[in-house]
Short mmCIF file of C-alpha atoms in Angstrom, two decimals:
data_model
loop_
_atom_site.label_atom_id
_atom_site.label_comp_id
_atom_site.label_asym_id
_atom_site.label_seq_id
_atom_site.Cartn_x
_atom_site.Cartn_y
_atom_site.Cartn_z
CA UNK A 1 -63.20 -3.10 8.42
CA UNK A 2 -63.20 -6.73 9.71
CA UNK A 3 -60.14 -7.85 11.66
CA UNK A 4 -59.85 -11.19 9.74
CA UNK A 5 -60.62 -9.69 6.85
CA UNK A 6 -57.74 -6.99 7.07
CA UNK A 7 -55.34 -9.39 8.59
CA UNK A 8 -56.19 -11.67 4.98
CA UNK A 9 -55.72 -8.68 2.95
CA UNK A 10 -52.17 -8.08 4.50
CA UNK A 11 -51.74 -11.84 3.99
CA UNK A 12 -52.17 -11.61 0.59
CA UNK A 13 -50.55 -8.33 -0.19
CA UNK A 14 -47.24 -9.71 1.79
CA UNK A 15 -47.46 -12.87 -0.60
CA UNK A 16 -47.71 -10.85 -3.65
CA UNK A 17 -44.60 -8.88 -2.77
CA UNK A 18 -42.55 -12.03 -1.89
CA UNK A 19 -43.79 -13.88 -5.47
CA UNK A 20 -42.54 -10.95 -7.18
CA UNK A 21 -39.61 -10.16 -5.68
CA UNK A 22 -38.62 -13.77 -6.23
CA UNK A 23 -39.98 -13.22 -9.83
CA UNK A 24 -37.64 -9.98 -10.07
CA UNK A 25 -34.30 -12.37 -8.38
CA UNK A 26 -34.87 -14.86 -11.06
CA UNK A 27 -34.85 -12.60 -13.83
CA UNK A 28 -31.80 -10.81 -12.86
CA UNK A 29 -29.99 -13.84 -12.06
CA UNK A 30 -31.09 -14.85 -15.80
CA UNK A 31 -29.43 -11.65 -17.40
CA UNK A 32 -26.37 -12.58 -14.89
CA UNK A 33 -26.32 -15.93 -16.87
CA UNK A 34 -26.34 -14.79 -20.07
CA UNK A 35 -24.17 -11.90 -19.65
CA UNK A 36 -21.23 -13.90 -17.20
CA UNK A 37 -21.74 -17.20 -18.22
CA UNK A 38 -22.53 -17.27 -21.76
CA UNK A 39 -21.17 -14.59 -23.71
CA UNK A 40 -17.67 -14.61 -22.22
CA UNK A 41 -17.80 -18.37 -23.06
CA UNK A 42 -17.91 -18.02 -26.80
CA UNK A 43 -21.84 -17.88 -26.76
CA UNK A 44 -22.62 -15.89 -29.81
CA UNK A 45 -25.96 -16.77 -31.82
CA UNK A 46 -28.33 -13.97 -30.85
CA UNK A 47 -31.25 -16.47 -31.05
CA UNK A 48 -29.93 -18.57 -28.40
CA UNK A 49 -29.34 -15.05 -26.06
CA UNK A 50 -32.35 -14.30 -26.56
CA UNK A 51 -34.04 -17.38 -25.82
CA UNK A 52 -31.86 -18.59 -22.92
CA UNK A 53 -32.94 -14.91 -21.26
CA UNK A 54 -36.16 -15.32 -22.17
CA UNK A 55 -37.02 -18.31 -20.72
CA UNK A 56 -37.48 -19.13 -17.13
CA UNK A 57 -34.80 -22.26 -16.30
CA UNK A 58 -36.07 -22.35 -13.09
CA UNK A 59 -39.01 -23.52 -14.50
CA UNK A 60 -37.51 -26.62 -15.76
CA UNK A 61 -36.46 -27.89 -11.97
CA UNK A 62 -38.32 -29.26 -8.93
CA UNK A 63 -39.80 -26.69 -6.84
CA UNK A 64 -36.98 -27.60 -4.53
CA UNK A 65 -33.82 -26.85 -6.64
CA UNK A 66 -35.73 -23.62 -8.60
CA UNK A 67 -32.83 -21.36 -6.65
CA UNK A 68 -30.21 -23.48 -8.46
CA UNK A 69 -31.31 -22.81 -11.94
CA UNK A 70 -28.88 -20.18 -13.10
CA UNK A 71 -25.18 -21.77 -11.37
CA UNK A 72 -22.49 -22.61 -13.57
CA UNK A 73 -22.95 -25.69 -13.15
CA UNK A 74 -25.30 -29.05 -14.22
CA UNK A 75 -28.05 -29.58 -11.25
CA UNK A 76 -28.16 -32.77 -10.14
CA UNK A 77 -31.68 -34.85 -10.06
CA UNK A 78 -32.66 -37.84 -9.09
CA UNK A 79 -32.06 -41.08 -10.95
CA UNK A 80 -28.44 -40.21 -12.03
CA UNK A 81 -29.45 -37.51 -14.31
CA UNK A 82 -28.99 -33.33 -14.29
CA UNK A 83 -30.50 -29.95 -16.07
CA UNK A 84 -26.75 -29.65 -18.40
CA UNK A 85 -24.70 -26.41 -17.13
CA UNK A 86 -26.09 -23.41 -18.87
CA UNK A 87 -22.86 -22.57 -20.96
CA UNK A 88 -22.62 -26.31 -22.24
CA UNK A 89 -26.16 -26.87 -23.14
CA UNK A 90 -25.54 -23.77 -24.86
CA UNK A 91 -22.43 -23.98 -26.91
CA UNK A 92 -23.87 -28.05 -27.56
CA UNK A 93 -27.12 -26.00 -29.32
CA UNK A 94 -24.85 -23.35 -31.13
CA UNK A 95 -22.75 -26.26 -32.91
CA UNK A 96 -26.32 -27.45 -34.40
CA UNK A 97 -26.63 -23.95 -36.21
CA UNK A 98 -30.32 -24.44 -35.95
CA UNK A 99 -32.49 -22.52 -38.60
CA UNK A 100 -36.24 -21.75 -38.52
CA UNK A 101 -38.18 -24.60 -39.42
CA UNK A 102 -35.74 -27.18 -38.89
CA UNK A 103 -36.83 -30.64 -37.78
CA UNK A 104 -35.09 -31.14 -34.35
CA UNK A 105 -34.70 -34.61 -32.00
CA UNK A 106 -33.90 -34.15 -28.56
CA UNK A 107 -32.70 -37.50 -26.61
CA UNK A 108 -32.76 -38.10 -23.00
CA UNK A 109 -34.25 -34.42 -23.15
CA UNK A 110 -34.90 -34.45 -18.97
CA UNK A 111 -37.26 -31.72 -17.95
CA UNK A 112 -37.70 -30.04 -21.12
CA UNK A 113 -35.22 -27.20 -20.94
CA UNK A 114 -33.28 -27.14 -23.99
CA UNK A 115 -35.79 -28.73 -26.12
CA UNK A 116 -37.56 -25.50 -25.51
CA UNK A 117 -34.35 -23.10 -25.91
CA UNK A 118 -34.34 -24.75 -29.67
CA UNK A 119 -38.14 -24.29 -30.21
CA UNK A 120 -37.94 -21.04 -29.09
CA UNK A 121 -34.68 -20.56 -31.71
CA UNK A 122 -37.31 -21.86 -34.28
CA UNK A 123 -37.37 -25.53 -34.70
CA UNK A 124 -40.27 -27.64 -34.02
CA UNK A 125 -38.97 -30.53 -31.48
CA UNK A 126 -39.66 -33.87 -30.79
CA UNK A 127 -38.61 -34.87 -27.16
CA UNK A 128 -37.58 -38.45 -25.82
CA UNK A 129 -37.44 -38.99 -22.07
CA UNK A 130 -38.05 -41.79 -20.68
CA UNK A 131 -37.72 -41.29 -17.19
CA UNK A 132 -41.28 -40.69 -16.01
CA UNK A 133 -40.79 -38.11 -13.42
CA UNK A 134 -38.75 -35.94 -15.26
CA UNK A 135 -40.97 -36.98 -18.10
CA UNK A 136 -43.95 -35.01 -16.15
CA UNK A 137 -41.68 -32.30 -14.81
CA UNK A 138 -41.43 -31.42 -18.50
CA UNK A 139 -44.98 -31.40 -19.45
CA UNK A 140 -45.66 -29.28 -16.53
CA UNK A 141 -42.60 -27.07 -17.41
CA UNK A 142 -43.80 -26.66 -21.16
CA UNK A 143 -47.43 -26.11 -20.43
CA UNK A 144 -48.67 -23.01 -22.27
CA UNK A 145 -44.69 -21.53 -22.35
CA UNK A 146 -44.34 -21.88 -26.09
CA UNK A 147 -47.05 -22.04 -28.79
CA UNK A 148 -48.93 -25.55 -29.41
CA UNK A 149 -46.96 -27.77 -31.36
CA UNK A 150 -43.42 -26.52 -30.46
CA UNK A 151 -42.43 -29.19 -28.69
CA UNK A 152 -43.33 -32.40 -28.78
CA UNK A 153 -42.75 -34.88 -25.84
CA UNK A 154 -42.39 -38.76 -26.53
CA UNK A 155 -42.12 -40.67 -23.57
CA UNK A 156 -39.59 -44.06 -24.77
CA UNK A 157 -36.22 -45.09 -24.55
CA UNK A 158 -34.15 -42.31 -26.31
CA UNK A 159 -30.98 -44.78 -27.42
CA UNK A 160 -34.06 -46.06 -29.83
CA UNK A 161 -33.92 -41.99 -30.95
CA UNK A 162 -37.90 -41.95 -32.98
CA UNK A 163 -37.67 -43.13 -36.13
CA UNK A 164 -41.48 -42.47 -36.55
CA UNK A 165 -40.71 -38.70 -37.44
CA UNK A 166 -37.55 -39.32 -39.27
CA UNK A 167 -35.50 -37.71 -40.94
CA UNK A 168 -34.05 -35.00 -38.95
CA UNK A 169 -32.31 -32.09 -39.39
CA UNK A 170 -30.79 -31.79 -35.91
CA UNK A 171 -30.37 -33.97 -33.34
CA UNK A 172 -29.26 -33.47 -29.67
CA UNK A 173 -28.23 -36.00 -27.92
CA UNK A 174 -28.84 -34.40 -23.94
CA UNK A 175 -25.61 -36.12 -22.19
CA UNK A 176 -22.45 -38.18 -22.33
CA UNK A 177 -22.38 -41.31 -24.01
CA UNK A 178 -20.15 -43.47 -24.97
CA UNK A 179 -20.90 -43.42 -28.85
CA UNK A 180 -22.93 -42.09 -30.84
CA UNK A 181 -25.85 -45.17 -32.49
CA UNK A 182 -25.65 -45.59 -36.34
CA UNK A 183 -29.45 -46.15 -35.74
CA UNK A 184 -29.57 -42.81 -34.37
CA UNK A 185 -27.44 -41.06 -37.01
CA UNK A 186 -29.53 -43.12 -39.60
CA UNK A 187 -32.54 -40.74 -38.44
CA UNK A 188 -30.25 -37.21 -40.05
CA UNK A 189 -31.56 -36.40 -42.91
CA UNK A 190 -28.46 -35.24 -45.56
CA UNK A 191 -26.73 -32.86 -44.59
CA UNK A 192 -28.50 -33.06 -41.01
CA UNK A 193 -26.21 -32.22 -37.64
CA UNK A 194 -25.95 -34.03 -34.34
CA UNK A 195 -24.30 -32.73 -31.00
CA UNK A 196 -23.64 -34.63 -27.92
CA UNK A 197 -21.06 -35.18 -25.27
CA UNK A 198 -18.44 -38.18 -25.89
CA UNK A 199 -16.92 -40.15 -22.89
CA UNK A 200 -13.24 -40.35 -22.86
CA UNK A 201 -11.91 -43.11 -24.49
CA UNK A 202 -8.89 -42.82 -21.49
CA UNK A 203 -8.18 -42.07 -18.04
CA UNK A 204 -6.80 -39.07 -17.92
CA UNK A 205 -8.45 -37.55 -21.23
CA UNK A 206 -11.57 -34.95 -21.02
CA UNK A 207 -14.85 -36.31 -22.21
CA UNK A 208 -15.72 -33.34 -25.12
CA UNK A 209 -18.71 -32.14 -26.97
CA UNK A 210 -18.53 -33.31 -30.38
CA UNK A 211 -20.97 -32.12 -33.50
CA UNK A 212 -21.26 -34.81 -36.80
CA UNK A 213 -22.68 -34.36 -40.13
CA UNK A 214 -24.36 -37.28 -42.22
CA UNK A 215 -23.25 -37.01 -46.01
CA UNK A 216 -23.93 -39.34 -48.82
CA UNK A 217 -24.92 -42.19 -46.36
CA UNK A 218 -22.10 -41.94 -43.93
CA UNK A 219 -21.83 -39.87 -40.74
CA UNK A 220 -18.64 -38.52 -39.12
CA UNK A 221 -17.73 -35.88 -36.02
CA UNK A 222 -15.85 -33.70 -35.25
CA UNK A 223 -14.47 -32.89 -31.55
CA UNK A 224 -15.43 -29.31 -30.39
CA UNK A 225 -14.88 -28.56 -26.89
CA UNK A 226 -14.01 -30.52 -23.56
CA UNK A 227 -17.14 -30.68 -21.84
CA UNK A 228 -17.73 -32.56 -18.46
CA UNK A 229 -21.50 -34.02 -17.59
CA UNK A 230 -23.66 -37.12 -16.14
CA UNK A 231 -23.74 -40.40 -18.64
CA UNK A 232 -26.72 -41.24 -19.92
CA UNK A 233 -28.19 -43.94 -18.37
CA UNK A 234 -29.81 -45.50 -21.76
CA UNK A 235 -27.36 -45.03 -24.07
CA UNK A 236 -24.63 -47.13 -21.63
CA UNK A 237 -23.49 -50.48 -22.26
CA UNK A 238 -25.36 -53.20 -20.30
CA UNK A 239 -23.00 -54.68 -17.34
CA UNK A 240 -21.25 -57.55 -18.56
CA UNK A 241 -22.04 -61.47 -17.29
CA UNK A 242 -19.26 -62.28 -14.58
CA UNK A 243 -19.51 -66.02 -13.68
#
């Protein structure tokens, strides 16, 4: 046998072993996340298990910060934003009691990630990002993982939500804001749900996931859980004119 061509073979074969050995290290430390992150964290809806363990976080990170995927904590990106800690982005999706079929908006939705946990849990998404790196980090990401049509990625400014596929039965609103938009609670359909992290209205008070419900034209939430994570940058208020 050729030299060089032995010396590629082993090459190769030693490449192989290291992709799935990595492969193997990311799927344990996914069953690590679901079974010591989100289960002893009040993580119960089998869907969201399943899908969370199914799917491959690191996926939704750049190349760079794939070893990061599964911490307990958010992973910071560039432009002030983060993937959401596993256990929040979780327990955010759980108070949306998503059913199949449901009509889902996901705003400031990043890289992709938990628009496709919901797909996967059975609701066709629509996606706003409109940051366009992590706008393309998400088509990449979602690129033949789910079937056609699952998710859908808009590239805009999410505090605008898309009224073009309104009404909604869920929205997800991917970060802390300061308030939740009556334009974007306009886009529920009755009885639809929203999630999303509230800023603390005080020093010294936890910012907190909150869920809502629009009935009969009006819209009201309900605190949930203390839950700490980046602002987003759309949804804040613009800086104020100091002479």
């Amino acid at each position: 046998m050729d030299l060089d061509h032995a010396e590629s073979r082993a090459v190769l074969h030693a490449e192989s072993r290291a992709m799935a050995d990595a492969e193997h290290g990311m799927a344990a430390a996914r069953r690590f996340m679901v079974d010591g992150q989100l289960r002893p964290n009040k993580v119960t809806d089998p869907r969201l298990l399943a899908a969370m363990g199914d799917l491959p976080r690191e996926r939704f990170l750049p190349a760079n910060l794939a070893a990061r995927a599964y911490a307990d904590e958010d992973v910071r990106l560039d432009g002030g934003r983060a993937l959401m800690q596993p256990m929040a982005i979780a327990r955010l999706l759980q108070l949306l009691r998503i059913r199949d079929g449901d009509r889902m908006l996901v705003l400031g939705a990043g890289t992709g990630y938990a628009a496709a946990v919901a797909a996967a849990c059975g609701a066709p998404v629509v996606a706003v990002e409109s940051d366009p790196a992590l706008f393309a980090l998400a088509r990449r990401a979602l690129d033949g993982l789910l079937p056609a049509g699952a998710v859908t990625l808009v590239q805009a400014d999410p505090a605008q939500g898309h009224a073009a596929g309104a009404p909604y039965d869920v929205i997800l609103i991917e970060g802390e804001v300061p308030s939740v938009p009556d334009s974007i609670a306009a886009q529920l359909a009755e009885g639809g749900r929203l999630a999303t992290v509230l800023a603390a209205a005080d020093r010294g008070v936890s910012a907190r996931a909150v869920w809502g419900v629009r009935h009969g034209g009006s819209f009201s939430v309900t605190d949930a859980f203390d839950c700490a994570t980046l602002p987003l940058p759309a949804f804040q208020p613009a800086p104020a004119f100091v002479f």
